[in-house]
Amino acid sequence: MHTWVDGHRASVLNVQNRGLAYGDGLFETIAVRGGRPSLLDGHLARLAHGCERLLLEVDSALLRDEVERYATELGEGVVKLILTRGDSQRGYAFSPASPARRILQSGPLPAYPAGNAEQGIRLFSCQTRLSEQPRLAGLKHLNRLEQVLARAEWHDVEHAEGLMRDMHGRVIEGVYSNLFLVCSGQLSTADLSRCGVAGVMRAALIEQADRLHIPVHIGDLSHDDLAKADEVFVCNSVYGIWPVRGCGELNWSPGPLTRTLQAVARALLDT
Amino acid sequence: MHTWVDGHRASVLNVQNRGLAYGDGLFETIAVRGGRPSLLDGHLARLAHGCERLLLEVDSALLRDEVERYATELGEGVVKLILTRGDSQRGYAFSPASPARRILQSGPLPAYPAGNAEQGIRLFSCQTRLSEQPRLAGLKHLNRLEQVLARAEWHDVEHAEGLMRDMHGRVIEGVYSNLFLVCSGQLSTADLSRCGVAGVMRAALIEQADRLHIPVHIGDLSHDDLAKADEVFVCNSVYGIWPVRGCGELNWSPGPLTRTLQAVARALLDT
């Protein structure tokens, strides 16, 4: 389906755009099935939070309407929504009054091997570390060179995702997923106040775990925590949950809590 | 003057460009006078180094020729050269074979107040810290949200630049300049192996200082080093050198070494 820029069909953008110049913007990747964008409230809430922190102006009602209309036309696929601060004057300074530019792109739902969700995946252990920047941590902003470098570390199809740590060796997330550990019936996921992307599926699973009375610990995860975990899984808002079978010399089996939450994630994506 | 994309007049770029999606690219800001790009060798050398580290493919002879032709047509102004990894497939992975897209934009030489170079400037002390990422440190890449946030911290015209520190409080650089201290006849500038942009003017000044037998120390700079400095100046490849008069409660006067190097910088920009 054709791209929209500010609600109009367009496939190009002014080269002065600050998204290009500085990565000055945010994005969301939204699964669409039956013309409905999955987890739309979560995506728009994260975007609103990001806009607040980056001082980006956006009309949220207009944005919601635009995403819904785009998804209806698309029917099935993945929508990538990019917000940028618009075109640049010279230099980093910006006028706070200018509204963000809205870009909607689409592609087909990715055809991941069925085994990813069934038998689980292996994580490549990335050397590229996540830098710590509290002012940007959690946001899905357009400064993604660390992910580009991390993803360039492996080329085999054995590894469906990569594991990223921070500069202190703490276990944080996947290159395009969040990570959960299960230990004695408790879920753990990394604190993302210094680095990482606070995924919409991660937030939804934390909420659902609470409803299911599954304790969730959000904090620092060490290599030891990972090694001792009973179950490990990754998640995002396109594929839901994939069990993790291994990472380097570590191995796990998909366990009962992963399977329960996998069904929960599937239901969240389908409604 | 009109923008060129890959050597052709164009003012727009495909919205799939990885420069927009991930800030996946590099840039240079080059002063042009009398149709000649200043410090071109330095700009192209930094770009080549950046391409190597980001695994970006570029034909350097073609790039040099293009910048020179563009500068000739421009006559006088500032050229902004952006290299991006081209258009995106889905996701962070990229094909190493695809050549970088070349974007050339221009604007007038900025009309800074004459006082900036004469009496010197005041630095705003930015709260936004630079995160530490050795794999990206030194490069002038397109992930510049930290600079956008830092530059948004002040709006008055009293401050012509902002001072940026790293997460450990070490003094690193300006938002769009590098910083030098003078202490007992010795120059000091921050080590940029963890964060910061290794400016082309900074490199040229280090080289020139060596020829003039002025000792240069490259290492960690503390707040104390800044407070005790005899002279402080900032530099970049558009304005050359500005003495720094003050930052917060600290004050300095433009000194003899600053004035000597200011003349050196002017000569570098004019030839």
XYZ file of C-alpha atoms in Angstrom:
542
model
C 0.000 0.000 0.000
C 1.096 3.541 -0.761
C 2.833 5.698 1.865
C 1.039 8.661 3.429
C 2.815 11.818 4.535
C 0.643 14.081 6.709
C -2.446 12.223 5.526
C -1.695 12.444 1.807
C -0.333 9.831 -0.595
C 3.396 10.506 -1.024
C 6.488 8.370 -1.311
C 9.078 11.086 -0.762
C 10.116 13.534 1.902
C 12.013 16.827 1.793
C 15.741 16.214 2.276
C 15.699 18.980 4.912
C 13.606 16.786 7.194
C 15.011 16.611 10.728
C 14.256 12.902 10.858
C 16.985 12.464 8.257
C 19.314 15.178 9.570
C 19.344 14.147 13.223
C 17.069 11.143 13.662
C 14.826 13.708 15.333
C 11.652 11.711 15.743
C 9.909 8.544 16.889
C 8.395 5.453 15.308
C 5.983 2.606 15.947
C 5.607 -0.738 14.204
C 1.985 -1.872 14.348
C 0.530 -5.217 13.256
C -2.738 -4.984 11.316
C -5.205 -7.849 10.885
C -8.724 -7.589 9.494
C -8.187 -3.857 9.027
C -7.560 -3.340 12.764
C -4.289 -2.068 14.221
C -3.284 -4.329 17.147
C -2.503 -2.776 20.536
C -3.228 0.665 19.106
C -3.833 2.269 22.506
C -0.432 1.060 23.680
C 1.339 2.315 20.570
C -0.299 5.734 20.767
C 0.390 6.003 24.499
C 4.082 5.260 24.012
C 4.199 7.762 21.158
C 2.514 10.444 23.277
C 5.037 9.817 26.051
C 7.892 10.061 23.544
C 6.487 13.305 22.115
C 6.391 14.771 25.595
C 9.998 13.879 26.269
C 11.273 15.061 22.871
C 9.064 18.179 22.902
C 7.337 17.046 19.708
C 3.907 18.482 18.932
C 1.289 16.140 17.537
C -2.510 16.178 17.287
C -3.222 12.796 18.873
C -6.852 12.580 17.739
C -5.833 13.271 14.143
C -3.028 10.714 14.421
C -5.336 8.002 15.760
C -7.857 8.668 13.027
C -5.163 8.551 10.359
C -3.699 5.255 11.613
C -7.163 3.696 11.783
C -8.060 4.793 8.247
C -4.694 3.580 6.941
C -5.121 0.218 8.668
C -8.623 -0.189 7.237
C -7.290 0.337 3.717
C -4.329 -1.969 4.354
C -6.422 -4.844 5.713
C -3.492 -7.029 6.717
C 0.183 -6.201 7.200
C 2.513 -4.113 9.298
C 2.210 -0.335 9.561
C 5.284 1.680 10.307
C 4.385 5.076 11.714
C 7.155 7.689 11.846
C 6.833 11.096 13.507
C 9.538 13.670 12.781
C 9.998 17.267 13.826
C 9.518 18.367 10.232
C 11.942 20.326 8.116
C 15.121 21.813 9.432
C 16.366 25.305 9.670
C 20.138 25.260 10.015
C 21.392 23.667 13.210
C 20.020 21.727 16.131
C 17.681 24.441 17.474
C 14.007 24.034 16.630
C 10.837 26.035 16.842
C 8.574 24.398 19.455
C 5.460 25.507 17.615
C 5.895 23.413 14.458
C 3.763 20.256 14.414
C 5.401 16.868 13.812
C 5.311 15.354 10.358
C 3.386 12.054 10.172
C 4.576 9.254 7.881
C 2.674 5.994 7.435
C 4.299 3.119 5.559
C 3.289 -0.508 5.260
C 4.565 -3.949 4.419
C 3.258 -7.509 4.592
C 3.151 -9.361 7.905
C 6.601 -10.991 8.092
C 6.702 -14.702 7.233
C 8.745 -15.961 10.192
C 9.439 -19.711 10.337
C 6.701 -21.472 12.347
C 9.463 -23.060 14.434
C 10.277 -19.674 15.997
C 7.047 -19.709 17.968
C 6.897 -23.487 18.407
C 10.373 -24.840 19.251
C 11.801 -21.412 19.998
C 14.809 -19.475 18.718
C 18.487 -19.026 19.462
C 19.828 -15.565 20.377
C 23.104 -14.306 18.962
C 25.186 -12.771 21.735
C 25.925 -9.260 20.384
C 29.205 -7.465 21.107
C 27.601 -4.062 20.450
C 26.523 -2.684 23.814
C 23.664 -0.290 24.501
C 24.843 3.112 25.712
C 23.160 4.621 28.745
C 21.115 7.772 28.199
C 18.252 8.270 30.674
C 16.791 11.139 28.627
C 16.165 8.796 25.677
C 15.818 5.425 27.419
C 12.572 3.576 26.779
C 11.672 5.642 23.710
C 11.388 4.164 20.234
C 13.227 7.087 18.662
C 14.914 7.288 15.275
C 18.512 7.082 16.598
C 19.016 3.386 15.999
C 22.645 2.973 14.912
C 23.348 0.660 17.847
C 20.678 -1.739 16.581
C 22.030 -1.462 13.015
C 25.535 -2.356 14.227
C 24.278 -5.155 16.469
C 22.168 -6.677 13.677
C 25.204 -6.608 11.370
C 27.094 -8.934 13.731
C 25.464 -12.129 12.453
C 24.334 -13.367 9.054
C 23.324 -16.970 9.643
C 19.676 -18.011 9.898
C 20.401 -20.015 13.060
C 19.892 -16.872 15.115
C 16.490 -15.181 14.811
C 17.417 -12.423 17.257
C 20.386 -10.942 19.081
C 20.885 -10.365 22.797
C 21.988 -6.877 23.778
C 23.654 -5.862 27.042
C 24.510 -2.435 28.388
C 28.032 -1.111 28.980
C 28.069 -2.754 32.427
C 27.185 -6.161 31.000
C 23.602 -6.086 32.272
C 21.193 -8.087 30.080
C 18.722 -5.643 28.485
C 16.789 -6.781 25.406
C 16.833 -8.149 21.887
C 17.726 -6.034 18.847
C 14.021 -5.738 17.954
C 12.360 -7.420 20.934
C 12.142 -7.236 24.702
C 13.350 -10.102 26.856
C 11.723 -11.899 29.792
C 13.153 -14.497 32.154
C 11.113 -16.951 34.197
C 12.608 -18.044 37.506
C 10.637 -20.101 40.062
C 7.355 -18.906 38.579
C 8.354 -15.234 38.635
C 8.772 -13.104 35.495
C 11.751 -10.762 35.219
C 12.477 -8.124 32.630
C 15.111 -5.406 32.457
C 14.667 -1.973 33.941
C 14.720 0.363 30.919
C 15.394 3.678 32.634
C 18.991 3.893 31.356
C 18.715 2.269 27.900
C 16.508 0.030 25.798
C 13.138 0.366 24.118
C 10.060 -0.083 26.307
C 8.058 -2.301 23.976
C 4.289 -2.112 23.681
C 3.995 -5.902 23.938
C 6.277 -5.857 27.011
C 3.954 -3.342 28.693
C 0.868 -5.349 27.723
C 2.384 -8.579 29.086
C 3.325 -6.925 32.387
C -0.294 -5.781 32.701
C -1.676 -9.217 31.800
C 0.715 -10.993 34.191
C -0.643 -8.808 36.964
C -4.202 -9.895 36.125
C -3.072 -13.532 36.144
C -1.348 -13.034 39.534
C 2.057 -13.831 38.055
C 4.683 -11.782 39.932
C 6.803 -9.525 37.706
C 10.197 -8.181 38.719
C 11.543 -5.174 36.781
C 15.191 -4.563 37.584
C 18.799 -5.252 36.675
C 19.401 -8.626 35.034
C 22.879 -10.134 35.166
C 24.423 -12.869 33.036
C 23.917 -15.114 36.071
C 20.189 -14.376 36.155
C 20.032 -15.356 32.503
C 22.060 -18.535 33.077
C 19.842 -19.597 35.993
C 16.494 -18.840 34.334
C 14.024 -21.714 33.985
C 12.531 -20.210 30.837
C 13.482 -17.336 28.562
C 11.389 -15.624 25.909
C 11.429 -12.547 23.679
C 8.420 -10.534 22.583
C 7.315 -7.733 20.331
C 4.068 -6.373 18.963
C 4.371 -8.057 15.563
C 5.231 -11.709 16.323
C 4.005 -11.878 19.936
C 6.243 -14.266 21.910
C 9.064 -16.573 20.838
C 10.549 -18.966 23.383
C 14.350 -18.761 23.539
C 16.116 -22.125 23.230
C 19.642 -20.878 23.613
C 22.205 -18.122 23.601
C 25.891 -18.970 23.243
C 26.521 -21.883 25.609
C 23.255 -21.463 27.498
C 20.204 -23.574 26.717
C 16.581 -23.550 27.816
C 13.360 -25.342 26.922
C 10.078 -23.582 26.250
C 8.227 -23.864 29.569
C 4.646 -23.626 30.843
C 4.683 -19.912 31.717
C 6.071 -19.037 28.271
C 3.275 -21.093 26.668
C 0.591 -19.436 28.796
C 1.827 -15.946 27.930
C 2.280 -16.885 24.286
C -1.453 -17.570 24.123
C -2.111 -14.276 25.910
C 0.086 -12.397 23.407
C -1.657 -14.076 20.484
C -5.021 -13.035 21.859
C -3.792 -9.451 22.343
C -2.638 -9.294 18.726
C -5.848 -10.803 17.375
C -8.329 -8.530 19.115
C 21.443 26.428 -4.379
C 19.494 23.294 -5.272
C 20.059 20.012 -3.446
C 21.752 17.103 -5.222
C 20.919 13.477 -4.497
C 23.445 11.038 -5.987
C 24.722 13.773 -8.260
C 21.340 14.863 -9.592
C 19.198 17.874 -8.714
C 16.512 16.690 -6.300
C 14.888 18.090 -3.190
C 13.245 14.913 -1.960
C 14.210 11.470 -0.783
C 12.343 8.174 -0.620
C 10.632 7.794 2.774
C 12.163 4.289 2.965
C 15.634 5.815 3.319
C 17.585 4.319 6.211
C 18.871 7.774 7.118
C 15.315 8.622 8.136
C 14.398 5.214 9.553
C 17.454 4.727 11.780
C 19.762 7.723 11.389
C 21.859 5.199 9.470
C 24.496 7.467 7.957
C 27.037 10.239 8.387
C 27.314 13.940 7.611
C 29.820 16.747 7.153
C 29.339 20.507 7.283
C 31.826 22.196 4.963
C 32.514 25.924 4.579
C 32.884 27.110 0.977
C 34.596 30.338 -0.060
C 35.557 31.336 -3.588
C 34.112 28.058 -4.831
C 36.529 26.014 -2.705
C 35.479 23.667 0.092
C 37.632 24.384 3.173
C 39.505 21.531 4.857
C 38.122 19.119 2.259
C 40.806 16.489 2.848
C 39.963 16.458 6.550
C 36.220 16.174 5.910
C 36.662 13.341 3.413
C 39.120 11.526 5.685
C 36.703 11.635 8.615
C 33.891 10.455 6.351
C 36.019 7.563 5.037
C 36.817 6.538 8.605
C 33.121 6.731 9.507
C 32.170 4.631 6.474
C 34.661 1.985 7.531
C 33.229 1.808 11.019
C 29.588 1.801 9.905
C 30.283 -0.583 6.994
C 29.040 2.020 4.513
C 30.168 1.701 0.902
C 31.099 4.883 -0.939
C 33.148 5.705 -4.034
C 35.494 8.281 -2.508
C 36.810 9.652 -5.829
C 33.254 10.193 -7.066
C 32.323 11.817 -3.757
C 35.283 14.222 -3.854
C 34.513 15.178 -7.429
C 30.852 15.767 -6.587
C 31.619 17.959 -3.552
C 34.110 19.997 -5.583
C 31.674 20.539 -8.443
C 28.901 21.468 -6.016
C 31.186 23.925 -4.194
C 32.213 25.539 -7.478
C 28.561 26.143 -8.381
C 27.786 27.372 -4.861
C 30.658 29.874 -4.705
C 30.168 30.858 -1.085
C 28.206 29.201 1.692
C 28.032 26.056 3.741
C 27.656 22.616 2.188
C 26.009 19.883 4.176
C 26.956 16.470 2.867
C 24.891 13.498 4.078
C 25.686 9.866 3.342
C 23.015 7.292 4.109
C 22.847 3.562 3.589
C 20.084 4.008 1.009
C 16.608 2.591 1.130
C 15.449 0.092 3.681
C 14.207 -3.378 3.413
C 12.259 -4.252 6.515
C 14.316 -4.291 9.692
C 17.801 -3.390 10.827
C 19.703 -5.877 8.623
C 21.285 -4.440 5.494
C 22.941 -5.708 2.365
C 26.648 -4.768 2.523
C 26.822 -4.420 -1.259
C 24.524 -1.420 -1.655
C 26.377 1.888 -2.121
C 25.627 4.841 0.165
C 23.276 7.569 -1.046
C 24.945 10.983 -1.369
C 23.009 14.141 -0.488
C 24.444 17.635 -0.932
C 22.593 20.620 0.512
C 23.681 24.198 0.977
C 22.959 27.371 2.880
C 24.580 30.761 3.331
C 27.618 31.190 5.578
C 26.054 31.863 8.996
C 26.079 35.518 10.064
C 27.411 35.122 13.603
C 27.877 38.309 15.658
C 31.416 39.660 15.175
C 31.737 39.732 18.962
C 31.777 35.922 19.072
C 35.254 35.845 17.538
C 36.445 39.113 19.100
C 35.302 39.304 22.737
C 34.356 35.643 22.899
C 31.194 33.805 23.875
C 29.491 32.370 26.937
C 28.716 28.646 27.109
C 25.420 27.393 28.472
C 26.039 24.521 30.875
C 23.839 21.728 29.433
C 22.113 19.183 31.648
C 21.867 16.679 28.788
C 24.843 14.366 29.073
C 26.600 12.525 26.266
C 26.167 8.762 26.478
C 29.220 6.565 26.070
C 29.376 4.361 22.989
C 32.902 3.529 21.805
C 31.603 2.019 18.551
C 30.143 5.396 17.509
C 32.374 7.838 19.393
C 34.174 10.388 17.240
C 31.894 9.889 14.239
C 29.652 12.610 12.873
C 26.747 10.221 12.404
C 23.061 10.997 11.970
C 22.024 9.944 15.510
C 21.993 13.392 17.032
C 19.067 13.470 19.470
C 21.407 14.280 22.360
C 22.472 17.469 20.581
C 18.842 18.318 19.769
C 17.887 17.950 23.446
C 20.948 19.869 24.646
C 20.325 22.734 22.208
C 16.699 22.944 23.401
C 17.892 23.743 26.939
C 18.497 27.449 26.258
C 16.757 30.099 24.184
C 18.549 33.336 25.078
C 21.116 34.882 22.734
C 23.553 35.340 25.629
C 24.821 31.824 25.046
C 26.263 31.086 21.606
C 27.077 27.490 22.465
C 26.447 24.861 25.132
C 28.925 22.802 27.125
C 28.345 19.056 27.115
C 29.696 16.561 29.640
C 29.560 12.791 29.658
C 27.670 10.653 32.193
C 30.666 10.810 34.553
C 30.759 14.604 34.467
C 33.856 14.783 32.277
C 33.977 17.894 30.086
C 33.710 16.804 26.442
C 32.680 19.396 23.854
C 30.173 21.978 22.651
C 26.858 21.071 21.043
C 28.301 21.873 17.600
C 31.957 22.590 18.424
C 34.973 21.017 20.051
C 36.515 22.516 23.159
C 40.136 23.321 24.032
C 41.651 24.471 27.311
C 44.951 26.295 27.659
C 46.854 25.704 30.871
C 50.432 26.964 31.383
C 50.996 27.113 27.654
C 49.681 23.604 27.035
C 46.573 22.808 24.985
C 44.123 20.208 26.289
C 41.139 18.682 24.560
C 38.891 15.782 25.486
C 39.619 12.204 24.551
C 36.764 11.254 22.198
C 37.030 7.487 22.294
C 33.860 7.050 24.397
C 31.664 9.900 23.107
C 31.803 13.170 21.207
C 32.400 14.189 17.617
C 36.026 14.369 16.467
C 35.837 17.677 14.609
C 37.807 18.358 11.451
C 38.934 21.739 12.813
C 39.963 20.055 16.087
C 42.154 17.603 14.143
C 43.646 20.409 12.029
C 44.446 22.483 15.124
C 46.118 19.528 16.850
C 48.276 19.087 13.749
C 49.096 22.808 13.535
C 49.902 22.999 17.260
C 52.417 20.227 16.740
C 54.122 22.241 13.967
C 54.198 25.281 16.243
C 55.710 23.179 19.070
C 52.696 23.807 21.291
C 52.194 20.721 23.476
C 48.744 19.117 23.167
C 47.249 16.838 25.791
C 44.334 14.618 24.741
C 42.681 13.022 27.751
C 39.981 13.270 30.380
C 39.014 16.818 31.343
C 37.358 17.444 34.692
C 35.335 20.414 35.906
C 38.461 21.362 37.881
C 40.581 21.415 34.720
C 38.018 23.744 33.169
C 37.922 25.974 36.259
C 41.718 26.247 36.378
C 42.248 26.884 32.648
C 44.015 30.101 31.645
C 42.142 30.269 28.353
C 39.225 28.349 26.876
C 38.040 28.245 23.281
C 35.658 26.341 21.035
C 36.183 25.546 17.370
C 34.522 24.102 14.320
C 35.112 24.062 10.600
C 32.624 26.822 9.799
C 33.439 29.640 12.251
C 37.013 28.652 13.139
C 37.695 29.594 16.769
C 35.656 31.527 19.330
C 37.246 32.399 22.662
C 35.074 31.390 25.627
C 34.456 34.201 28.147
C 32.419 32.253 30.588
C 30.346 29.217 31.522
C 28.061 29.381 34.547
C 30.099 30.954 37.324
C 33.426 30.520 35.556
C 35.052 33.347 33.611
C 38.074 33.623 31.323
C 39.632 36.213 29.046
C 40.695 35.536 25.473
C 44.436 34.873 25.781
C 47.475 34.888 23.520
C 47.411 31.223 22.543
C 43.742 31.487 21.615
C 44.544 34.506 19.427
C 47.465 32.714 17.741
C 45.346 29.664 16.940
C 42.428 31.833 15.870
C 44.652 33.251 13.129
C 45.768 29.734 12.240
C 42.146 28.563 11.999
C 41.236 31.553 9.832
C 44.092 30.751 7.484
C 43.006 27.100 7.305
C 39.472 28.121 6.367
C 40.631 30.632 3.777
C 42.990 28.393 1.818
